[in-house]
Amino acid sequence: MDAQNKQLLNLLKQNSRYSEQELSELVGIGSEEVSARISDMESKGIICQYTVIINENEISGVPVKALVELSISPQKGTGYDAIAKRICGFSNVVSHYLVSGKYDFLVVVEGKDHKDIAHFVFDKLATLDNVTSTNTHFIFKSYKEQGVLLTESMKGQRLPVQP
């Protein structure tokens, strides 16, 4: 991937509502080339979706989220991919990562309340053949999402300089 595509991706991550003209001016290439590059990255699956970041701290009635760590016994021949595909198929699963450390998978799940998530983890995830253990962490408040500060009191605040 060349530097201009990387620059386009970084700008779109900051604000996916930039117009092709604005992107053209910021990157220093023509708007037709911007359009072609973006279309190419979309067709290759590099750009998967355009989205909005919502400060869920400020609205009521949002689903409860939790981070679920899963230890997995990988399947012979398919490793982690086959079990990952099953986990991704659940509608409660928002994000799913293969990670290093004590656990193999980190899964972000959501439900209507804490009990809903607990039932999902106990009845769906923990009962999968290759899952050897789970550890659930409920999210109570978000401070930063996708690089965006969500708490007004933290914006513009500088950390003290340590000698």
CSV table of C-alpha atoms in Angstrom, one decimal:
chain,number,residue,atom,x,y,z
A,1,MET,CA,0.0,0.0,0.0
A,2,ASP,CA,1.4,3.4,-1.0
A,3,ALA,CA,1.7,6.5,1.2
A,4,GLN,CA,-1.3,8.2,-0.5
A,5,ASN,CA,-3.6,5.3,0.2
A,6,LYS,CA,-2.4,5.2,3.8
A,7,GLN,CA,-3.0,8.9,4.1
A,8,LEU,CA,-6.5,8.5,2.7
A,9,LEU,CA,-7.3,5.8,5.1
A,10,ASN,CA,-6.1,7.8,8.1
A,11,LEU,CA,-8.2,10.8,7.0
A,12,LEU,CA,-11.3,8.6,6.5
A,13,LYS,CA,-10.7,7.1,10.0
A,14,GLN,CA,-10.7,10.6,11.4
A,15,ASN,CA,-13.8,11.7,9.5
A,16,SER,CA,-15.5,9.4,7.0
A,17,ARG,CA,-17.7,12.3,5.8
A,18,TYR,CA,-14.8,14.1,4.1
A,19,SER,CA,-15.9,14.9,0.5
A,20,GLU,CA,-13.7,13.7,-2.4
A,21,GLN,CA,-12.8,17.3,-3.0
A,22,GLU,CA,-11.6,17.8,0.6
A,23,LEU,CA,-9.6,14.5,0.5
A,24,SER,CA,-8.1,15.7,-2.8
A,25,GLU,CA,-6.9,18.9,-1.2
A,26,LEU,CA,-5.6,17.2,1.9
A,27,VAL,CA,-3.7,14.5,0.1
A,28,GLY,CA,-2.6,16.5,-2.9
A,29,ILE,CA,-4.1,14.4,-5.7
A,30,GLY,CA,-7.0,14.9,-8.0
A,31,SER,CA,-10.6,14.1,-6.8
A,32,GLU,CA,-11.0,11.6,-9.6
A,33,GLU,CA,-7.9,9.7,-8.4
A,34,VAL,CA,-9.3,9.9,-4.8
A,35,SER,CA,-12.5,8.3,-6.0
A,36,ALA,CA,-10.6,5.6,-7.9
A,37,ARG,CA,-8.4,4.8,-4.9
A,38,ILE,CA,-11.3,4.6,-2.5
A,39,SER,CA,-13.3,2.4,-4.9
A,40,ASP,CA,-10.3,0.1,-5.3
A,41,MET,CA,-9.8,-0.2,-1.5
A,42,GLU,CA,-13.5,-0.9,-1.1
A,43,SER,CA,-13.4,-3.7,-3.8
A,44,LYS,CA,-10.4,-5.2,-2.1
A,45,GLY,CA,-12.0,-5.3,1.3
A,46,ILE,CA,-9.6,-2.8,2.8
A,47,ILE,CA,-12.4,-0.4,3.5
A,48,CYS,CA,-15.3,-2.5,4.9
A,49,GLN,CA,-17.8,0.1,6.1
A,50,TYR,CA,-18.2,3.7,7.0
A,51,THR,CA,-19.6,4.3,10.4
A,52,VAL,CA,-20.2,6.8,13.2
A,53,ILE,CA,-18.9,6.9,16.8
A,54,ILE,CA,-21.7,7.3,19.3
A,55,ASN,CA,-21.1,8.4,22.9
A,56,GLU,CA,-23.3,5.8,24.5
A,57,ASN,CA,-22.6,7.4,27.9
A,58,GLU,CA,-25.0,10.2,26.9
A,59,ILE,CA,-28.0,8.1,25.9
A,60,SER,CA,-30.2,5.7,27.7
A,61,GLY,CA,-31.5,2.3,26.6
A,62,VAL,CA,-28.3,1.3,24.8
A,63,PRO,CA,-27.2,-2.4,25.0
A,64,VAL,CA,-24.9,-3.5,27.7
A,65,LYS,CA,-21.4,-4.5,26.5
A,66,ALA,CA,-18.8,-6.9,27.8
A,67,LEU,CA,-15.4,-8.2,27.0
A,68,VAL,CA,-15.2,-12.0,27.1
A,69,GLU,CA,-11.9,-13.7,27.1
A,70,LEU,CA,-12.0,-17.3,25.8
A,71,SER,CA,-9.4,-20.0,26.1
A,72,ILE,CA,-9.7,-22.3,23.1
A,73,SER,CA,-8.4,-25.8,22.2
A,74,PRO,CA,-7.7,-25.3,18.4
A,75,GLN,CA,-9.1,-27.8,16.0
A,76,LYS,CA,-6.7,-30.0,14.1
A,77,GLY,CA,-6.3,-28.9,10.5
A,78,THR,CA,-8.2,-25.6,10.9
A,79,GLY,CA,-6.6,-24.1,14.0
A,80,TYR,CA,-8.6,-21.2,15.4
A,81,ASP,CA,-10.5,-20.3,12.2
A,82,ALA,CA,-13.3,-22.8,12.4
A,83,ILE,CA,-14.3,-22.0,16.0
A,84,ALA,CA,-13.9,-18.3,15.3
A,85,LYS,CA,-16.3,-18.6,12.4
A,86,ARG,CA,-18.9,-20.2,14.7
A,87,ILE,CA,-18.4,-17.5,17.4
A,88,CYS,CA,-18.7,-14.7,14.8
A,89,GLY,CA,-22.1,-16.2,13.7
A,90,PHE,CA,-23.8,-15.2,17.0
A,91,SER,CA,-25.7,-11.9,16.8
A,92,ASN,CA,-24.5,-10.9,20.3
A,93,VAL,CA,-20.9,-10.8,19.1
A,94,VAL,CA,-19.9,-7.2,18.1
A,95,SER,CA,-16.1,-7.8,17.6
A,96,HIS,CA,-13.9,-10.8,17.8
A,97,TYR,CA,-10.1,-11.0,18.0
A,98,LEU,CA,-7.4,-13.6,18.2
A,99,VAL,CA,-5.0,-12.3,20.8
A,100,SER,CA,-1.7,-13.3,22.6
A,101,GLY,CA,-1.5,-13.9,26.3
A,102,LYS,CA,-3.4,-16.0,28.8
A,103,TYR,CA,-6.5,-16.2,26.6
A,104,ASP,CA,-6.8,-17.0,22.8
A,105,PHE,CA,-9.9,-14.9,21.9
A,106,LEU,CA,-11.2,-11.5,23.0
A,107,VAL,CA,-14.8,-11.2,22.1
A,108,VAL,CA,-16.9,-8.0,22.5
A,109,VAL,CA,-20.5,-8.9,23.1
A,110,GLU,CA,-23.7,-7.0,23.8
A,111,GLY,CA,-27.1,-7.7,25.2
A,112,LYS,CA,-30.1,-6.0,26.6
A,113,ASP,CA,-28.8,-6.3,30.2
A,114,HIS,CA,-26.2,-8.0,32.3
A,115,LYS,CA,-28.3,-11.1,32.7
A,116,ASP,CA,-28.7,-11.4,28.9
A,117,ILE,CA,-24.9,-11.4,28.4
A,118,ALA,CA,-24.4,-13.9,31.3
A,119,HIS,CA,-26.9,-16.3,29.6
A,120,PHE,CA,-25.2,-15.8,26.3
A,121,VAL,CA,-21.8,-16.6,27.7
A,122,PHE,CA,-23.0,-19.6,29.8
A,123,ASP,CA,-25.4,-21.1,27.3
A,124,LYS,CA,-23.7,-20.3,23.9
A,125,LEU,CA,-20.0,-19.6,24.2
A,126,ALA,CA,-19.0,-21.7,27.2
A,127,THR,CA,-20.8,-24.8,25.7
A,128,LEU,CA,-18.9,-24.8,22.4
A,129,ASP,CA,-16.7,-27.9,22.1
A,130,ASN,CA,-13.4,-26.1,21.8
A,131,VAL,CA,-13.9,-23.5,24.5
A,132,THR,CA,-12.0,-24.5,27.7
A,133,SER,CA,-12.6,-21.4,29.8
A,134,THR,CA,-14.2,-17.9,29.8
A,135,ASN,CA,-13.7,-14.7,31.7
A,136,THR,CA,-16.2,-11.9,31.4
A,137,HIS,CA,-15.7,-8.2,32.0
A,138,PHE,CA,-18.7,-5.9,31.8
A,139,ILE,CA,-18.1,-2.4,30.4
A,140,PHE,CA,-19.7,0.3,32.6
A,141,LYS,CA,-18.4,3.5,31.0
A,142,SER,CA,-16.4,4.4,27.9
A,143,TYR,CA,-13.8,7.1,28.0
A,144,LYS,CA,-12.3,6.7,24.5
A,145,GLU,CA,-13.7,5.0,21.4
A,146,GLN,CA,-11.8,4.5,18.2
A,147,GLY,CA,-9.4,7.3,19.2
A,148,VAL,CA,-12.1,9.8,20.1
A,149,LEU,CA,-12.4,11.1,23.7
A,150,LEU,CA,-16.0,10.7,24.9
A,151,THR,CA,-15.7,12.4,28.3
A,152,GLU,CA,-15.7,16.2,28.1
A,153,SER,CA,-13.7,16.6,31.3
A,154,MET,CA,-10.8,14.7,29.7
A,155,LYS,CA,-10.6,16.7,26.5
A,156,GLY,CA,-7.7,19.1,26.3
A,157,GLN,CA,-6.3,17.8,29.6
A,158,ARG,CA,-2.5,17.5,29.6
A,159,LEU,CA,-0.7,15.0,31.6
A,160,PRO,CA,1.8,16.3,34.1
A,161,VAL,CA,5.5,16.2,33.1
A,162,GLN,CA,7.4,13.8,35.2
A,163,PRO,CA,11.1,14.7,36.0
